[in-house]
């Protein structure tokens, strides 16, 4: 946070307005006729809107509520008025604060890093990535050998200096110089499997990769090229006369016409990134669904047939103690779409077990014993009491929610977008003078609240929040890793 005197404040205001036009595309925050003026297109994406609200500290204005309901009450309550409202956009305005308050207003201006518009947080739009694939035109996807990826910028032969920057080097503009070739520029980067944003810097100008069809907005108005360092390749041998071959699976909700394989000299192929976990899939060859003939690992499906299956990561061993007299025991959960006829547990000396590969995350599950569903008796963490509850599993927690104070509270729960704002599933534990709950959160933005003895409250130690449909606000946290 930077303290500014009044003269410097005027200059900073002007610079801030310039940045707003550059980084927020069609969204405007400016000054007109002595008034603060905000104009927002109604087709703005949720990510862009969230970033705009956070960037300009507008959480209490009620912009989201107005977009949903067209009710201006929350806007009027904060001293704003509707300046425009049509099918494409709406605008609100408010008198500039008095000169006596200029210092406080300047206190709200926060300068990010040395590169405005390229946040260190990556990826801001990612909240649970299951798969990804590359799609280029005019050139093949970047060559990957072991962990080394060769980034390639086609043409730009007249450029004197070209650099590469991205989420893999915190967008540092002068760390990765590219080497000129007879047809463009190349740079070598060591990457692990996953998703990465990048841009080229040609003679000081930041540009996207025109040959890369995969692009994303970072939430601050910047469009970045997307590259996936793949870790698997779906292959089909033969079928040279086939017209189209696709792969569909649990990772893409079985969408049949999304992931098309390329024709090769011996068959068909699609390199892809898949997240840690278990993935079932099938090939669709000219409309006919087929299992992978080269993969013997299969699981039963609802059509009295089988799906091929692949695993990435370490298996988690589900255990049900007792029930030795049961004939059939299965495990079902959010990780397999709550399929009840897929994961048949093996009987052991002390009960039943099933190893199932899962990546880091939060999962709900139940056991089915001879047709009767039940939660895990050995797991006290459940989403709700009684028959409707599910057992809750947290693998590799990476964040601890903390609520300080409230020493006399009897029960404190955590609720957020990670558990459907369930007020009864995440009971916090009292540790010393605070309440805690460890959980795994995917990268990106999360909303949450605490429930203290039945009362919903925002996090008193977190100033970042946004308005909700109940006009009570939710706290916001961004996870970077």
Short mmCIF file of C-alpha atoms in Angstrom, two decimals:
data_model
loop_
_atom_site.label_atom_id
_atom_site.label_comp_id
_atom_site.label_asym_id
_atom_site.label_seq_id
_atom_site.Cartn_x
_atom_site.Cartn_y
_atom_site.Cartn_z
CA UNK A 1 0.00 0.00 0.00
CA UNK A 2 1.40 3.43 -0.96
CA UNK A 3 0.60 6.72 0.76
CA UNK A 4 0.26 9.65 -1.68
CA UNK A 5 0.06 13.42 -1.30
CA UNK A 6 -2.63 15.29 -3.21
CA UNK A 7 -0.49 16.32 -6.18
CA UNK A 8 0.89 12.83 -6.66
CA UNK A 9 -2.64 11.48 -6.26
CA UNK A 10 -3.84 13.42 -9.34
CA UNK A 11 -1.03 11.95 -11.43
CA UNK A 12 -1.66 8.44 -10.13
CA UNK A 13 -5.38 8.82 -10.82
CA UNK A 14 -4.62 9.68 -14.42
CA UNK A 15 -2.21 6.73 -14.78
CA UNK A 16 -4.70 4.41 -13.13
CA UNK A 17 -7.39 5.45 -15.61
CA UNK A 18 -5.06 4.72 -18.50
CA UNK A 19 -4.32 1.27 -17.10
CA UNK A 20 -8.04 0.65 -16.65
CA UNK A 21 -8.67 1.27 -20.35
CA UNK A 22 -5.78 -1.00 -21.32
CA UNK A 23 -6.48 -3.92 -18.96
CA UNK A 24 -10.25 -4.10 -18.55
CA UNK A 25 -11.19 -4.16 -22.23
CA UNK A 26 -14.84 -3.09 -22.55
CA UNK A 27 -15.30 -2.30 -18.84
CA UNK A 28 -14.72 1.37 -17.97
CA UNK A 29 -13.87 3.08 -14.67
CA UNK A 30 -13.19 6.75 -15.35
CA UNK A 31 -14.21 10.30 -14.44
CA UNK A 32 -16.82 12.28 -16.37
CA UNK A 33 -18.15 15.73 -15.49
CA UNK A 34 -16.72 15.61 -12.00
CA UNK A 35 -18.21 12.17 -11.29
CA UNK A 36 -16.77 8.69 -10.95
CA UNK A 37 -18.21 6.73 -13.86
CA UNK A 38 -18.36 2.93 -14.26
CA UNK A 39 -19.69 1.24 -17.37
CA UNK A 40 -19.97 -2.56 -17.68
CA UNK A 41 -21.15 -4.70 -20.58
CA UNK A 42 -23.91 -7.10 -19.55
CA UNK A 43 -22.32 -10.07 -21.31
CA UNK A 44 -19.17 -9.78 -19.19
CA UNK A 45 -17.82 -13.15 -18.05
CA UNK A 46 -17.94 -14.00 -14.32
CA UNK A 47 -14.14 -14.08 -14.18
CA UNK A 48 -13.77 -10.63 -15.73
CA UNK A 49 -16.48 -9.21 -13.47
CA UNK A 50 -14.88 -10.66 -10.34
CA UNK A 51 -11.49 -9.24 -11.26
CA UNK A 52 -12.99 -5.83 -12.11
CA UNK A 53 -14.80 -5.68 -8.75
CA UNK A 54 -11.70 -6.72 -6.79
CA UNK A 55 -9.36 -4.46 -8.76
CA UNK A 56 -11.42 -1.34 -8.02
CA UNK A 57 -12.67 -2.29 -4.54
CA UNK A 58 -16.35 -2.40 -5.56
CA UNK A 59 -17.46 -5.38 -3.44
CA UNK A 60 -19.98 -3.33 -1.47
CA UNK A 61 -21.64 -1.66 -4.48
CA UNK A 62 -23.87 -4.62 -5.39
CA UNK A 63 -23.04 -4.77 -9.10
CA UNK A 64 -23.67 -8.53 -9.32
CA UNK A 65 -27.04 -8.18 -7.59
CA UNK A 66 -28.08 -5.50 -10.08
CA UNK A 67 -27.03 -7.63 -13.07
CA UNK A 68 -29.14 -10.53 -11.78
CA UNK A 69 -32.22 -8.65 -10.63
CA UNK A 70 -32.09 -5.18 -12.26
CA UNK A 71 -32.91 -3.88 -8.78
CA UNK A 72 -30.80 -0.78 -8.01
CA UNK A 73 -31.37 -0.69 -4.24
CA UNK A 74 -27.88 -1.84 -3.27
CA UNK A 75 -26.32 0.62 -5.72
CA UNK A 76 -28.37 3.56 -4.39
CA UNK A 77 -27.53 2.60 -0.81
CA UNK A 78 -23.84 3.18 -1.53
CA UNK A 79 -24.47 6.63 -3.06
CA UNK A 80 -24.32 5.63 -6.72
CA UNK A 81 -26.94 6.38 -9.37
CA UNK A 82 -27.87 4.57 -12.58
CA UNK A 83 -26.46 6.61 -15.47
CA UNK A 84 -27.25 4.15 -18.25
CA UNK A 85 -29.10 0.87 -18.60
CA UNK A 86 -29.78 -0.75 -21.96
CA UNK A 87 -29.60 -4.23 -23.49
CA UNK A 88 -25.84 -4.18 -23.99
CA UNK A 89 -24.50 -2.39 -20.93
CA UNK A 90 -25.23 -0.34 -17.85
CA UNK A 91 -23.38 2.50 -16.14
CA UNK A 92 -23.38 3.97 -12.66
CA UNK A 93 -21.95 7.27 -11.47
CA UNK A 94 -21.16 9.01 -8.21
CA UNK A 95 -19.86 12.44 -7.24
CA UNK A 96 -16.12 12.59 -6.65
CA UNK A 97 -15.17 12.52 -2.98
CA UNK A 98 -14.34 15.85 -1.38
CA UNK A 99 -10.78 17.17 -1.25
CA UNK A 100 -10.68 16.37 2.47
CA UNK A 101 -11.00 12.68 1.65
CA UNK A 102 -8.41 12.55 -1.15
CA UNK A 103 -5.83 11.00 1.13
CA UNK A 104 -8.13 8.14 2.13
CA UNK A 105 -9.07 7.56 -1.48
CA UNK A 106 -5.42 7.38 -2.47
CA UNK A 107 -4.82 4.84 0.26
CA UNK A 108 -7.02 2.42 -1.70
CA UNK A 109 -4.71 2.45 -4.74
CA UNK A 110 -2.55 -0.67 -4.70
CA UNK A 111 0.28 -1.17 -7.14
CA UNK A 112 0.79 -4.82 -8.08
CA UNK A 113 4.14 -5.93 -9.49
CA UNK A 114 6.60 -4.52 -11.94
CA UNK A 115 4.42 -5.76 -14.79
CA UNK A 116 0.86 -4.34 -14.41
CA UNK A 117 -1.73 -6.64 -15.89
CA UNK A 118 0.31 -9.84 -15.53
CA UNK A 119 -0.56 -11.16 -12.07
CA UNK A 120 1.61 -13.70 -10.33
CA UNK A 121 -1.49 -15.74 -9.57
CA UNK A 122 -1.89 -18.58 -12.05
CA UNK A 123 -4.21 -19.60 -13.32
CA UNK A 124 -6.89 -17.24 -12.02
CA UNK A 125 -9.58 -18.93 -14.10
CA UNK A 126 -8.67 -22.45 -13.15
CA UNK A 127 -10.74 -24.16 -10.48
CA UNK A 128 -10.07 -27.84 -10.94
CA UNK A 129 -8.41 -28.82 -14.22
CA UNK A 130 -9.14 -32.37 -15.41
CA UNK A 131 -7.79 -32.35 -18.96
CA UNK A 132 -6.42 -30.19 -21.73
CA UNK A 133 -5.19 -30.47 -25.30
CA UNK A 134 -3.34 -28.25 -27.75
CA UNK A 135 -4.82 -26.82 -30.92
CA UNK A 136 -2.55 -24.98 -33.33
CA UNK A 137 -2.84 -23.75 -36.91
CA UNK A 138 0.00 -23.21 -39.41
CA UNK A 139 2.40 -25.11 -37.16
CA UNK A 140 2.35 -28.31 -35.05
CA UNK A 141 2.14 -28.16 -31.23
CA UNK A 142 5.42 -27.35 -29.53
CA UNK A 143 7.83 -30.27 -29.51
CA UNK A 144 8.28 -31.91 -26.11
CA UNK A 145 11.20 -34.21 -25.35
CA UNK A 146 11.28 -35.51 -21.80
CA UNK A 147 10.69 -32.35 -19.74
CA UNK A 148 11.95 -29.87 -22.35
CA UNK A 149 9.43 -27.94 -24.45
CA UNK A 150 10.54 -26.00 -27.54
CA UNK A 151 8.44 -22.83 -27.80
CA UNK A 152 8.31 -21.55 -31.38
CA UNK A 153 7.23 -18.17 -32.75
CA UNK A 154 6.72 -18.30 -36.49
CA UNK A 155 7.99 -15.44 -38.68
CA UNK A 156 8.81 -12.03 -37.07
CA UNK A 157 12.07 -12.13 -39.02
CA UNK A 158 12.48 -8.35 -38.77
CA UNK A 159 12.37 -8.32 -34.98
CA UNK A 160 15.64 -7.43 -33.27
CA UNK A 161 14.85 -9.10 -29.95
CA UNK A 162 12.18 -11.62 -28.96
CA UNK A 163 11.58 -12.86 -25.41
CA UNK A 164 9.28 -15.51 -23.95
CA UNK A 165 7.34 -15.00 -20.72
CA UNK A 166 4.58 -16.92 -19.00
CA UNK A 167 3.16 -18.46 -15.89
CA UNK A 168 6.19 -20.78 -15.78
CA UNK A 169 8.57 -17.87 -14.99
CA UNK A 170 6.21 -15.50 -13.18
CA UNK A 171 5.92 -13.37 -16.35
CA UNK A 172 9.46 -12.02 -16.02
CA UNK A 173 9.97 -10.22 -19.37
CA UNK A 174 13.75 -10.48 -19.71
CA UNK A 175 14.52 -13.98 -18.41
CA UNK A 176 13.92 -16.16 -21.50
CA UNK A 177 15.51 -14.82 -24.69
CA UNK A 178 14.49 -16.59 -27.89
CA UNK A 179 16.95 -17.64 -30.59
CA UNK A 180 16.40 -16.63 -34.20
CA UNK A 181 16.07 -19.40 -36.80
CA UNK A 182 15.47 -19.46 -40.54
CA UNK A 183 11.69 -19.41 -39.99
CA UNK A 184 11.13 -17.72 -36.64
CA UNK A 185 12.28 -17.82 -33.02
CA UNK A 186 12.69 -20.68 -30.50
CA UNK A 187 13.25 -21.06 -26.75
CA UNK A 188 13.64 -24.13 -24.55
CA UNK A 189 11.71 -24.44 -21.26
CA UNK A 190 11.64 -27.32 -18.77
CA UNK A 191 8.03 -28.02 -17.79
CA UNK A 192 6.16 -30.68 -15.89
CA UNK A 193 2.76 -31.92 -17.09
CA UNK A 194 0.05 -29.30 -16.79
CA UNK A 195 -1.37 -26.08 -18.14
CA UNK A 196 0.63 -22.93 -18.83
CA UNK A 197 -0.06 -19.40 -20.04
CA UNK A 198 2.50 -17.62 -22.21
CA UNK A 199 3.17 -14.62 -24.43
CA UNK A 200 5.95 -13.49 -26.74
CA UNK A 201 7.63 -10.11 -26.37
CA UNK A 202 8.75 -8.88 -29.79
CA UNK A 203 10.88 -5.73 -29.56
CA UNK A 204 9.12 -4.81 -26.33
CA UNK A 205 5.57 -5.59 -27.52
CA UNK A 206 3.65 -8.31 -25.67
CA UNK A 207 1.83 -10.50 -28.21
CA UNK A 208 -0.18 -13.71 -28.14
CA UNK A 209 0.74 -16.66 -30.34
CA UNK A 210 -1.33 -16.10 -33.49
CA UNK A 211 -0.92 -19.77 -34.43
CA UNK A 212 -2.34 -21.05 -31.13
CA UNK A 213 -6.13 -21.33 -31.09
CA UNK A 214 -6.23 -21.99 -27.34
CA UNK A 215 -6.46 -18.63 -25.52
CA UNK A 216 -7.78 -17.45 -22.17
CA UNK A 217 -8.46 -14.19 -20.40
CA UNK A 218 -6.58 -13.88 -17.12
CA UNK A 219 -9.45 -11.97 -15.50
CA UNK A 220 -7.75 -8.58 -15.79
CA UNK A 221 -8.43 -7.99 -19.46
CA UNK A 222 -5.29 -9.73 -20.76
CA UNK A 223 -5.56 -12.47 -23.36
CA UNK A 224 -2.90 -15.17 -23.01
CA UNK A 225 -1.99 -18.15 -25.15
CA UNK A 226 -2.44 -21.55 -23.47
CA UNK A 227 -0.13 -24.54 -23.76
CA UNK A 228 -0.64 -27.97 -22.21
CA UNK A 229 2.41 -30.10 -21.42
CA UNK A 230 0.81 -33.45 -22.13
CA UNK A 231 1.32 -36.64 -20.14
CA UNK A 232 -0.67 -39.18 -22.16
CA UNK A 233 -1.48 -40.01 -25.75
CA UNK A 234 -4.68 -41.76 -26.81
CA UNK A 235 -3.89 -44.07 -29.72
CA UNK A 236 -5.93 -46.28 -32.03
CA UNK A 237 -4.07 -48.62 -34.37
CA UNK A 238 -5.52 -49.27 -37.82
CA UNK A 239 -8.94 -48.02 -38.96
CA UNK A 240 -7.22 -46.26 -41.88
CA UNK A 241 -10.51 -45.99 -43.75
CA UNK A 242 -12.34 -44.35 -40.83
CA UNK A 243 -13.49 -40.78 -41.40
CA UNK A 244 -13.46 -39.52 -37.80
CA UNK A 245 -12.17 -40.89 -34.50
CA UNK A 246 -12.90 -39.28 -31.14
CA UNK A 247 -12.20 -40.14 -27.52
CA UNK A 248 -14.67 -39.40 -24.72
CA UNK A 249 -14.49 -40.15 -21.03
CA UNK A 250 -15.18 -39.22 -17.47
CA UNK A 251 -12.65 -36.37 -17.73
CA UNK A 252 -14.77 -34.46 -20.30
CA UNK A 253 -18.21 -35.63 -19.13
CA UNK A 254 -18.36 -38.08 -22.06
CA UNK A 255 -18.85 -35.35 -24.67
CA UNK A 256 -18.62 -37.38 -27.91
CA UNK A 257 -17.55 -34.76 -30.45
CA UNK A 258 -14.95 -32.72 -28.58
CA UNK A 259 -11.64 -34.62 -28.61
CA UNK A 260 -10.82 -35.64 -32.16
CA UNK A 261 -7.78 -37.83 -32.85
CA UNK A 262 -5.33 -37.02 -35.64
CA UNK A 263 -4.67 -39.48 -38.42
CA UNK A 264 -1.14 -40.94 -38.43
CA UNK A 265 0.71 -43.40 -40.62
CA UNK A 266 -0.42 -46.34 -38.47
CA UNK A 267 -3.77 -45.16 -37.08
CA UNK A 268 -5.02 -42.28 -34.95
CA UNK A 269 -3.60 -40.30 -32.03
CA UNK A 270 -4.36 -37.44 -29.60
CA UNK A 271 -1.76 -36.19 -27.09
CA UNK A 272 -3.53 -34.84 -24.00
CA UNK A 273 -2.99 -33.66 -20.46
CA UNK A 274 -4.89 -35.59 -17.77
CA UNK A 275 -4.96 -34.67 -14.10
CA UNK A 276 -4.07 -37.11 -11.35
CA UNK A 277 -6.81 -39.64 -10.71
CA UNK A 278 -8.75 -42.40 -12.43
CA UNK A 279 -10.22 -41.82 -15.88
CA UNK A 280 -12.61 -44.08 -17.80
CA UNK A 281 -12.93 -43.65 -21.55
CA UNK A 282 -13.95 -45.07 -24.93
CA UNK A 283 -13.14 -44.36 -28.56
CA UNK A 284 -15.86 -43.33 -31.02
CA UNK A 285 -14.96 -44.56 -34.49
CA UNK A 286 -17.36 -43.28 -37.14
CA UNK A 287 -20.10 -43.22 -34.50
CA UNK A 288 -19.34 -46.63 -32.94
CA UNK A 289 -18.24 -46.70 -29.29
CA UNK A 290 -15.29 -49.05 -28.64
CA UNK A 291 -13.01 -49.85 -25.74
CA UNK A 292 -9.27 -49.47 -26.14
CA UNK A 293 -8.02 -52.75 -27.60
CA UNK A 294 -4.48 -51.98 -26.43
CA UNK A 295 -5.52 -51.42 -22.80
CA UNK A 296 -6.60 -54.48 -20.77
CA UNK A 297 -7.65 -52.38 -17.74
CA UNK A 298 -11.46 -51.99 -17.74
CA UNK A 299 -14.37 -51.21 -15.44
CA UNK A 300 -18.04 -52.18 -15.88
CA UNK A 301 -20.52 -49.57 -17.05
CA UNK A 302 -24.27 -49.04 -16.94
CA UNK A 303 -24.81 -50.66 -20.37
CA UNK A 304 -23.68 -54.13 -19.24
CA UNK A 305 -20.44 -53.43 -21.03
CA UNK A 306 -17.02 -52.05 -20.06
CA UNK A 307 -15.09 -48.79 -20.24
CA UNK A 308 -11.34 -48.63 -20.59
CA UNK A 309 -9.57 -47.05 -17.63
CA UNK A 310 -6.23 -45.33 -16.94
CA UNK A 311 -4.70 -44.13 -13.69
CA UNK A 312 -2.37 -41.25 -12.83
CA UNK A 313 -1.03 -40.89 -9.31
CA UNK A 314 -1.10 -42.92 -6.13
CA UNK A 315 -4.04 -45.16 -5.18
CA UNK A 316 -6.08 -44.43 -2.07
CA UNK A 317 -7.23 -47.52 -0.19
CA UNK A 318 -10.92 -47.39 0.73
CA UNK A 319 -11.60 -49.66 3.72
CA UNK A 320 -14.81 -50.85 5.32
CA UNK A 321 -14.19 -52.72 8.56
CA UNK A 322 -16.48 -55.66 9.37
CA UNK A 323 -19.50 -56.82 7.36
CA UNK A 324 -17.78 -60.18 6.70
CA UNK A 325 -21.13 -61.81 5.93
CA UNK A 326 -22.01 -59.35 3.16
CA UNK A 327 -22.17 -60.73 -0.38
CA UNK A 328 -21.44 -57.57 -2.37
CA UNK A 329 -19.89 -54.28 -1.26
CA UNK A 330 -19.21 -51.33 -3.55
CA UNK A 331 -17.89 -47.82 -3.05
CA UNK A 332 -19.38 -44.87 -4.88
CA UNK A 333 -18.63 -41.17 -4.80
CA UNK A 334 -18.13 -37.85 -6.48
CA UNK A 335 -14.94 -39.22 -8.05
CA UNK A 336 -16.82 -41.71 -10.28
CA UNK A 337 -20.05 -39.84 -10.87
CA UNK A 338 -21.76 -41.79 -8.07
CA UNK A 339 -21.80 -44.94 -10.19
CA UNK A 340 -23.10 -47.76 -8.00
CA UNK A 341 -22.17 -50.69 -10.23
CA UNK A 342 -18.54 -49.93 -11.00
CA UNK A 343 -16.21 -50.23 -7.98
CA UNK A 344 -16.69 -53.65 -6.39
CA UNK A 345 -14.67 -54.01 -3.19
CA UNK A 346 -12.57 -57.06 -2.35
CA UNK A 347 -13.26 -59.09 0.78
CA UNK A 348 -10.40 -59.26 3.32
CA UNK A 349 -9.88 -60.88 6.69
CA UNK A 350 -11.21 -57.85 8.54
CA UNK A 351 -13.72 -56.43 6.07
CA UNK A 352 -13.58 -54.95 2.56
CA UNK A 353 -11.21 -52.75 0.58
CA UNK A 354 -10.71 -51.14 -2.81
CA UNK A 355 -7.62 -49.23 -4.08
CA UNK A 356 -8.66 -46.29 -6.24
CA UNK A 357 -6.33 -43.67 -7.69
CA UNK A 358 -7.28 -40.13 -6.73
CA UNK A 359 -5.50 -36.83 -7.15
CA UNK A 360 -5.30 -34.14 -4.46
CA UNK A 361 -8.75 -32.81 -3.64
CA UNK A 362 -11.95 -33.15 -1.64
CA UNK A 363 -14.31 -36.05 -2.30
CA UNK A 364 -17.63 -37.37 -1.05
CA UNK A 365 -18.34 -41.09 -0.93
CA UNK A 366 -20.55 -43.86 0.45
CA UNK A 367 -20.44 -47.63 0.78
CA UNK A 368 -23.19 -49.88 -0.54
CA UNK A 369 -23.49 -53.13 1.42
CA UNK A 370 -25.83 -55.65 -0.22
CA UNK A 371 -27.83 -52.78 -1.69
CA UNK A 372 -27.93 -50.68 1.49
CA UNK A 373 -26.08 -47.36 1.37
CA UNK A 374 -24.13 -46.08 4.36
CA UNK A 375 -21.43 -43.61 5.32
CA UNK A 376 -17.97 -44.77 6.40
CA UNK A 377 -18.20 -45.74 10.11
CA UNK A 378 -14.48 -45.01 10.60
CA UNK A 379 -14.65 -41.49 9.12
CA UNK A 380 -16.21 -38.83 11.39
CA UNK A 381 -16.26 -36.22 8.60
CA UNK A 382 -19.70 -36.27 6.95
CA UNK A 383 -21.60 -33.75 4.86
CA UNK A 384 -24.81 -34.16 6.89
CA UNK A 385 -26.16 -36.27 9.69
CA UNK A 386 -28.44 -39.22 9.01
CA UNK A 387 -29.10 -41.21 5.85
CA UNK A 388 -28.68 -38.26 3.50
CA UNK A 389 -25.09 -37.53 4.54
CA UNK A 390 -21.95 -38.57 2.68
CA UNK A 391 -18.52 -39.29 4.06
CA UNK A 392 -15.99 -36.60 3.19
CA UNK A 393 -12.41 -37.32 2.15
CA UNK A 394 -9.65 -34.69 1.95
CA UNK A 395 -6.44 -35.69 0.18
CA UNK A 396 -3.31 -33.54 0.46
CA UNK A 397 -4.76 -30.48 2.21
CA UNK A 398 -2.96 -27.31 1.13
CA UNK A 399 -4.72 -24.59 3.10
CA UNK A 400 -5.82 -24.03 6.69
CA UNK A 401 -8.83 -21.82 7.34
CA UNK A 402 -8.42 -19.98 10.63
CA UNK A 403 -10.99 -18.08 12.66
CA UNK A 404 -9.54 -16.19 15.59
CA UNK A 405 -11.53 -15.35 18.67
CA UNK A 406 -14.95 -16.75 19.59
CA UNK A 407 -13.56 -18.67 22.62
CA UNK A 408 -17.05 -19.36 23.96
CA UNK A 409 -18.49 -20.74 20.71
CA UNK A 410 -19.81 -24.28 20.94
CA UNK A 411 -19.75 -25.17 17.25
CA UNK A 412 -18.02 -23.51 14.31
CA UNK A 413 -18.41 -24.71 10.72
CA UNK A 414 -16.76 -23.74 7.44
CA UNK A 415 -18.87 -23.35 4.30
CA UNK A 416 -17.88 -22.34 0.79
CA UNK A 417 -17.99 -23.08 -2.89
CA UNK A 418 -15.79 -26.12 -2.20
CA UNK A 419 -18.62 -27.86 -0.29
CA UNK A 420 -21.71 -26.26 -1.81
CA UNK A 421 -21.92 -23.85 1.16
CA UNK A 422 -23.05 -26.79 3.29
CA UNK A 423 -23.39 -25.44 6.87
CA UNK A 424 -22.96 -28.82 8.58
CA UNK A 425 -20.14 -30.73 6.85
CA UNK A 426 -16.88 -28.98 7.78
CA UNK A 427 -16.73 -28.76 11.57
CA UNK A 428 -13.76 -26.66 12.61
CA UNK A 429 -11.52 -27.69 15.52
CA UNK A 430 -10.45 -25.39 18.28
CA UNK A 431 -6.67 -25.12 18.40
CA UNK A 432 -5.40 -22.78 21.06
CA UNK A 433 -7.17 -19.45 20.63
CA UNK A 434 -8.50 -20.07 17.13
CA UNK A 435 -10.68 -22.42 15.12
CA UNK A 436 -9.09 -24.35 12.25
CA UNK A 437 -9.99 -26.54 9.28
CA UNK A 438 -7.48 -28.04 6.82
CA UNK A 439 -8.67 -28.59 3.26
CA UNK A 440 -7.43 -28.95 -0.30
CA UNK A 441 -8.29 -25.98 -2.52
CA UNK A 442 -7.73 -25.88 -6.26
CA UNK A 443 -5.91 -22.92 -7.73
CA UNK A 444 -7.99 -19.84 -8.32
CA UNK A 445 -10.76 -18.03 -6.50
CA UNK A 446 -12.91 -19.45 -3.68
CA UNK A 447 -15.84 -18.00 -1.70
CA UNK A 448 -16.43 -18.92 1.93
CA UNK A 449 -18.05 -18.02 5.27
CA UNK A 450 -17.96 -19.24 8.85
CA UNK A 451 -21.00 -20.43 10.83
CA UNK A 452 -20.56 -19.69 14.53
CA UNK A 453 -23.25 -21.32 16.65
CA UNK A 454 -25.66 -21.08 13.74
CA UNK A 455 -24.75 -17.50 12.71
CA UNK A 456 -23.18 -16.93 9.28
CA UNK A 457 -20.29 -14.45 9.31
CA UNK A 458 -17.62 -13.26 6.91
CA UNK A 459 -13.99 -13.76 7.86
CA UNK A 460 -13.24 -10.80 10.15
CA UNK A 461 -9.52 -11.09 9.32
CA UNK A 462 -10.00 -10.99 5.53
CA UNK A 463 -10.83 -7.66 3.88
CA UNK A 464 -11.46 -9.27 0.48
CA UNK A 465 -15.14 -10.07 -0.11
CA UNK A 466 -17.95 -9.73 -2.64
CA UNK A 467 -21.68 -9.28 -2.44
CA UNK A 468 -24.02 -12.27 -2.76
CA UNK A 469 -27.69 -12.72 -3.58
CA UNK A 470 -28.58 -12.44 0.12
CA UNK A 471 -26.77 -9.09 0.42
CA UNK A 472 -24.64 -10.49 3.25
CA UNK A 473 -21.36 -10.89 1.36
CA UNK A 474 -18.91 -13.79 1.05
CA UNK A 475 -15.23 -13.73 1.89
CA UNK A 476 -12.81 -14.41 -0.99
CA UNK A 477 -9.53 -16.28 -1.07
CA UNK A 478 -7.22 -16.84 -4.05
CA UNK A 479 -5.02 -19.93 -4.11
CA UNK A 480 -1.84 -19.59 -6.15
CA UNK A 481 -0.36 -23.09 -5.87
#
